[in-house]
Amino acid sequence: MPEHTPAPTPHRAIYGFAFYILFTVLFFVYVAWAFLPVELGLHSYLPDKYFAVFVPVLIMVCAFFAVIIYPAINLSLTPNIDSIASVVDLKLVLPKGSEFTSWSQLQNQRSETTPKRNPSPTTTLCNMCKTEHVAKTRSPIPPLRFLDLQEINATYYN
């Protein structure tokens, strides 16, 4: 069995050479179409000369936007790694009108606004709206155990 390598094999070499010749010929046909005058009589079978310039410029502009402009916009909108906005959404944590730039300021503000009373076991204190909410009680998850295949078959097929 042959080893899978990226090294050229005769099969790849033949197809590679054929594609090289094909695209070289197509490039020369494109350049000839772009530079030959219209008076040769082939203008009724070929597209307008406008497309000889428009298509390459369109490809270059799209590539420029995809490789340079869009990543630059994303990088400019991303907060710095040391910024608190990269960890906490400031609009959700703080009420309107309050601004801060450090974690200690956030902790100080939270300790000042948090009431010092203990909520009852059935209620919990919400960090966002600073009010008490009734805690949702759920049934406990049953413990894991080994299920016997006969028990499963009896449950599902009887």
PDB file of C-alpha atoms in Angstrom:
ATOM      1  CA  MET A   1       0.000   0.000   0.000  1.00  0.00           C
ATOM      2  CA  PRO A   2       1.484   3.404  -0.930  1.00  0.00           C
ATOM      3  CA  GLU A   3       2.394   5.845   1.792  1.00  0.00           C
ATOM      4  CA  HIS A   4       0.279   9.016   2.001  1.00  0.00           C
ATOM      5  CA  THR A   5       2.639  11.951   1.545  1.00  0.00           C
ATOM      6  CA  PRO A   6       2.355  15.420   0.044  1.00  0.00           C
ATOM      7  CA  ALA A   7       5.332  14.623  -2.183  1.00  0.00           C
ATOM      8  CA  PRO A   8       4.609  14.790  -5.911  1.00  0.00           C
ATOM      9  CA  THR A   9       3.589  11.524  -7.477  1.00  0.00           C
ATOM     10  CA  PRO A  10       3.459  10.949 -11.237  1.00  0.00           C
ATOM     11  CA  HIS A  11      -0.326  11.341 -11.122  1.00  0.00           C
ATOM     12  CA  ARG A  12      -0.081  14.723  -9.326  1.00  0.00           C
ATOM     13  CA  ALA A  13       2.774  15.865 -11.525  1.00  0.00           C
ATOM     14  CA  ILE A  14       0.831  15.244 -14.739  1.00  0.00           C
ATOM     15  CA  TYR A  15      -2.292  17.037 -13.477  1.00  0.00           C
ATOM     16  CA  GLY A  16      -0.222  19.869 -12.038  1.00  0.00           C
ATOM     17  CA  PHE A  17       1.565  20.415 -15.339  1.00  0.00           C
ATOM     18  CA  ALA A  18      -1.733  20.253 -17.260  1.00  0.00           C
ATOM     19  CA  PHE A  19      -3.314  22.875 -14.984  1.00  0.00           C
ATOM     20  CA  TYR A  20      -0.221  25.074 -15.251  1.00  0.00           C
ATOM     21  CA  ILE A  21      -0.409  24.988 -19.062  1.00  0.00           C
ATOM     22  CA  LEU A  22      -4.195  25.532 -19.015  1.00  0.00           C
ATOM     23  CA  PHE A  23      -4.076  28.580 -16.769  1.00  0.00           C
ATOM     24  CA  THR A  24      -1.102  30.058 -18.600  1.00  0.00           C
ATOM     25  CA  VAL A  25      -3.010  29.815 -21.875  1.00  0.00           C
ATOM     26  CA  LEU A  26      -6.159  31.246 -20.267  1.00  0.00           C
ATOM     27  CA  PHE A  27      -4.153  34.162 -18.858  1.00  0.00           C
ATOM     28  CA  PHE A  28      -2.704  34.983 -22.284  1.00  0.00           C
ATOM     29  CA  VAL A  29      -6.182  34.762 -23.853  1.00  0.00           C
ATOM     30  CA  TYR A  30      -7.485  37.132 -21.156  1.00  0.00           C
ATOM     31  CA  VAL A  31      -4.667  39.617 -21.740  1.00  0.00           C
ATOM     32  CA  ALA A  32      -5.173  39.402 -25.525  1.00  0.00           C
ATOM     33  CA  TRP A  33      -8.917  39.998 -25.089  1.00  0.00           C
ATOM     34  CA  ALA A  34      -8.225  42.982 -22.835  1.00  0.00           C
ATOM     35  CA  PHE A  35      -5.684  44.652 -25.167  1.00  0.00           C
ATOM     36  CA  LEU A  36      -6.737  43.721 -28.714  1.00  0.00           C
ATOM     37  CA  PRO A  37      -8.908  46.293 -30.481  1.00  0.00           C
ATOM     38  CA  VAL A  38     -12.625  45.699 -30.995  1.00  0.00           C
ATOM     39  CA  GLU A  39     -12.337  46.091 -34.777  1.00  0.00           C
ATOM     40  CA  LEU A  40     -11.182  42.474 -35.250  1.00  0.00           C
ATOM     41  CA  GLY A  41     -14.812  41.342 -35.368  1.00  0.00           C
ATOM     42  CA  LEU A  42     -14.852  39.242 -32.189  1.00  0.00           C
ATOM     43  CA  HIS A  43     -16.666  41.874 -30.116  1.00  0.00           C
ATOM     44  CA  SER A  44     -20.094  40.277 -30.684  1.00  0.00           C
ATOM     45  CA  TYR A  45     -18.948  37.013 -29.066  1.00  0.00           C
ATOM     46  CA  LEU A  46     -16.959  38.399 -26.127  1.00  0.00           C
ATOM     47  CA  PRO A  47     -18.042  40.467 -23.108  1.00  0.00           C
ATOM     48  CA  ASP A  48     -17.442  44.181 -22.938  1.00  0.00           C
ATOM     49  CA  LYS A  49     -13.895  45.459 -22.327  1.00  0.00           C
ATOM     50  CA  TYR A  50     -15.174  47.079 -19.137  1.00  0.00           C
ATOM     51  CA  PHE A  51     -15.112  43.658 -17.459  1.00  0.00           C
ATOM     52  CA  ALA A  52     -11.397  43.257 -18.208  1.00  0.00           C
ATOM     53  CA  VAL A  53     -10.743  45.928 -15.582  1.00  0.00           C
ATOM     54  CA  PHE A  54     -13.822  45.580 -13.388  1.00  0.00           C
ATOM     55  CA  VAL A  55     -13.480  41.902 -12.405  1.00  0.00           C
ATOM     56  CA  PRO A  56      -9.831  42.058 -11.194  1.00  0.00           C
ATOM     57  CA  VAL A  57     -10.489  45.317  -9.327  1.00  0.00           C
ATOM     58  CA  LEU A  58     -13.600  43.814  -7.725  1.00  0.00           C
ATOM     59  CA  ILE A  59     -11.622  40.769  -6.573  1.00  0.00           C
ATOM     60  CA  MET A  60      -8.841  42.960  -5.164  1.00  0.00           C
ATOM     61  CA  VAL A  61     -11.281  45.246  -3.312  1.00  0.00           C
ATOM     62  CA  CYS A  62     -13.170  42.278  -1.824  1.00  0.00           C
ATOM     63  CA  ALA A  63      -9.906  40.686  -0.720  1.00  0.00           C
ATOM     64  CA  PHE A  64      -8.733  44.016   0.766  1.00  0.00           C
ATOM     65  CA  PHE A  65     -11.923  44.352   2.816  1.00  0.00           C
ATOM     66  CA  ALA A  66     -11.932  40.710   3.915  1.00  0.00           C
ATOM     67  CA  VAL A  67      -8.260  40.644   4.932  1.00  0.00           C
ATOM     68  CA  ILE A  68      -7.587  44.179   6.211  1.00  0.00           C
ATOM     69  CA  ILE A  69     -10.669  46.336   6.813  1.00  0.00           C
ATOM     70  CA  TYR A  70     -13.027  43.903   8.615  1.00  0.00           C
ATOM     71  CA  PRO A  71     -10.358  42.521  10.985  1.00  0.00           C
ATOM     72  CA  ALA A  72      -9.235  46.097  11.712  1.00  0.00           C
ATOM     73  CA  ILE A  73     -12.798  47.096  12.612  1.00  0.00           C
ATOM     74  CA  ASN A  74     -13.128  44.091  14.927  1.00  0.00           C
ATOM     75  CA  LEU A  75      -9.808  44.847  16.616  1.00  0.00           C
ATOM     76  CA  SER A  76     -10.733  48.490  17.108  1.00  0.00           C
ATOM     77  CA  LEU A  77     -14.056  47.548  18.754  1.00  0.00           C
ATOM     78  CA  THR A  78     -12.511  44.965  21.087  1.00  0.00           C
ATOM     79  CA  PRO A  79     -11.744  46.329  24.570  1.00  0.00           C
ATOM     80  CA  ASN A  80      -8.194  46.111  25.923  1.00  0.00           C
ATOM     81  CA  ILE A  81      -7.233  42.999  27.839  1.00  0.00           C
ATOM     82  CA  ASP A  82      -6.764  45.073  31.016  1.00  0.00           C
ATOM     83  CA  SER A  83     -10.141  46.774  30.657  1.00  0.00           C
ATOM     84  CA  ILE A  84     -12.941  45.777  32.979  1.00  0.00           C
ATOM     85  CA  ALA A  85     -15.303  45.831  29.991  1.00  0.00           C
ATOM     86  CA  SER A  86     -13.612  42.688  28.662  1.00  0.00           C
ATOM     87  CA  VAL A  87     -14.871  40.756  31.703  1.00  0.00           C
ATOM     88  CA  VAL A  88     -18.082  42.494  32.847  1.00  0.00           C
ATOM     89  CA  ASP A  89     -20.849  44.035  30.790  1.00  0.00           C
ATOM     90  CA  LEU A  90     -20.979  47.467  32.375  1.00  0.00           C
ATOM     91  CA  LYS A  91     -24.544  48.208  31.286  1.00  0.00           C
ATOM     92  CA  LEU A  92     -25.893  45.129  33.092  1.00  0.00           C
ATOM     93  CA  VAL A  93     -23.976  45.472  36.347  1.00  0.00           C
ATOM     94  CA  LEU A  94     -24.274  49.170  37.090  1.00  0.00           C
ATOM     95  CA  PRO A  95     -27.272  51.457  37.274  1.00  0.00           C
ATOM     96  CA  LYS A  96     -27.425  54.340  34.820  1.00  0.00           C
ATOM     97  CA  GLY A  97     -25.130  57.259  35.481  1.00  0.00           C
ATOM     98  CA  SER A  98     -22.456  55.421  37.456  1.00  0.00           C
ATOM     99  CA  GLU A  99     -19.069  54.887  35.890  1.00  0.00           C
ATOM    100  CA  PHE A 100     -15.981  53.117  37.110  1.00  0.00           C
ATOM    101  CA  THR A 101     -12.616  52.010  35.812  1.00  0.00           C
ATOM    102  CA  SER A 102     -11.377  49.409  38.288  1.00  0.00           C
ATOM    103  CA  TRP A 103     -12.487  46.277  40.107  1.00  0.00           C
ATOM    104  CA  SER A 104     -12.070  47.859  43.529  1.00  0.00           C
ATOM    105  CA  GLN A 105     -14.512  50.604  42.608  1.00  0.00           C
ATOM    106  CA  LEU A 106     -17.021  47.949  41.533  1.00  0.00           C
ATOM    107  CA  GLN A 107     -16.580  46.001  44.779  1.00  0.00           C
ATOM    108  CA  ASN A 108     -16.936  49.175  46.884  1.00  0.00           C
ATOM    109  CA  GLN A 109     -20.099  50.155  45.066  1.00  0.00           C
ATOM    110  CA  ARG A 110     -21.586  46.680  45.512  1.00  0.00           C
ATOM    111  CA  SER A 111     -20.812  46.594  49.238  1.00  0.00           C
ATOM    112  CA  GLU A 112     -22.438  50.024  49.718  1.00  0.00           C
ATOM    113  CA  THR A 113     -25.642  49.096  47.897  1.00  0.00           C
ATOM    114  CA  THR A 114     -26.043  45.548  49.223  1.00  0.00           C
ATOM    115  CA  PRO A 115     -28.328  45.323  52.262  1.00  0.00           C
ATOM    116  CA  LYS A 116     -26.751  43.792  55.367  1.00  0.00           C
ATOM    117  CA  ARG A 117     -29.676  41.548  56.326  1.00  0.00           C
ATOM    118  CA  ASN A 118     -29.835  37.795  55.891  1.00  0.00           C
ATOM    119  CA  PRO A 119     -32.582  36.566  53.591  1.00  0.00           C
ATOM    120  CA  SER A 120     -34.823  33.741  54.731  1.00  0.00           C
ATOM    121  CA  PRO A 121     -34.070  30.242  53.411  1.00  0.00           C
ATOM    122  CA  THR A 122     -37.020  30.358  51.007  1.00  0.00           C
ATOM    123  CA  THR A 123     -35.978  33.642  49.427  1.00  0.00           C
ATOM    124  CA  THR A 124     -32.783  34.718  47.723  1.00  0.00           C
ATOM    125  CA  LEU A 125     -31.376  38.190  47.308  1.00  0.00           C
ATOM    126  CA  CYS A 126     -30.994  39.201  43.647  1.00  0.00           C
ATOM    127  CA  ASN A 127     -27.703  40.907  42.796  1.00  0.00           C
ATOM    128  CA  MET A 128     -29.195  42.791  39.861  1.00  0.00           C
ATOM    129  CA  CYS A 129     -32.346  44.370  41.282  1.00  0.00           C
ATOM    130  CA  LYS A 130     -31.433  44.165  45.014  1.00  0.00           C
ATOM    131  CA  THR A 131     -34.775  42.615  45.948  1.00  0.00           C
ATOM    132  CA  GLU A 132     -35.753  39.253  47.372  1.00  0.00           C
ATOM    133  CA  HIS A 133     -37.126  36.520  45.134  1.00  0.00           C
ATOM    134  CA  VAL A 134     -38.713  33.214  46.077  1.00  0.00           C
ATOM    135  CA  ALA A 135     -36.246  30.414  45.461  1.00  0.00           C
ATOM    136  CA  LYS A 136     -37.330  27.728  43.050  1.00  0.00           C
ATOM    137  CA  THR A 137     -37.264  24.296  44.610  1.00  0.00           C
ATOM    138  CA  ARG A 138     -36.592  21.312  42.433  1.00  0.00           C
ATOM    139  CA  SER A 139     -36.697  17.631  43.127  1.00  0.00           C
ATOM    140  CA  PRO A 140     -33.252  16.141  43.626  1.00  0.00           C
ATOM    141  CA  ILE A 141     -31.608  14.194  40.852  1.00  0.00           C
ATOM    142  CA  PRO A 142     -31.862  10.466  41.561  1.00  0.00           C
ATOM    143  CA  PRO A 143     -28.549   8.749  42.198  1.00  0.00           C
ATOM    144  CA  LEU A 144     -26.885   6.896  39.347  1.00  0.00           C
ATOM    145  CA  ARG A 145     -27.093   3.139  39.400  1.00  0.00           C
ATOM    146  CA  PHE A 146     -26.404   0.245  37.102  1.00  0.00           C
ATOM    147  CA  LEU A 147     -29.397  -0.606  34.958  1.00  0.00           C
ATOM    148  CA  ASP A 148     -29.867  -4.249  34.198  1.00  0.00           C
ATOM    149  CA  LEU A 149     -30.637  -5.057  30.572  1.00  0.00           C
ATOM    150  CA  GLN A 150     -33.528  -7.321  31.592  1.00  0.00           C
ATOM    151  CA  GLU A 151     -35.062  -4.459  33.607  1.00  0.00           C
ATOM    152  CA  ILE A 152     -34.802  -2.103  30.643  1.00  0.00           C
ATOM    153  CA  ASN A 153     -36.372  -4.618  28.270  1.00  0.00           C
ATOM    154  CA  ALA A 154     -39.173  -5.329  30.745  1.00  0.00           C
ATOM    155  CA  THR A 155     -39.864  -1.585  31.142  1.00  0.00           C
ATOM    156  CA  TYR A 156     -39.907  -0.732  27.451  1.00  0.00           C
ATOM    157  CA  TYR A 157     -41.260  -3.852  25.770  1.00  0.00           C
ATOM    158  CA  ASN A 158     -43.824  -5.249  28.237  1.00  0.00           C
TER     159      ASN A 158
END
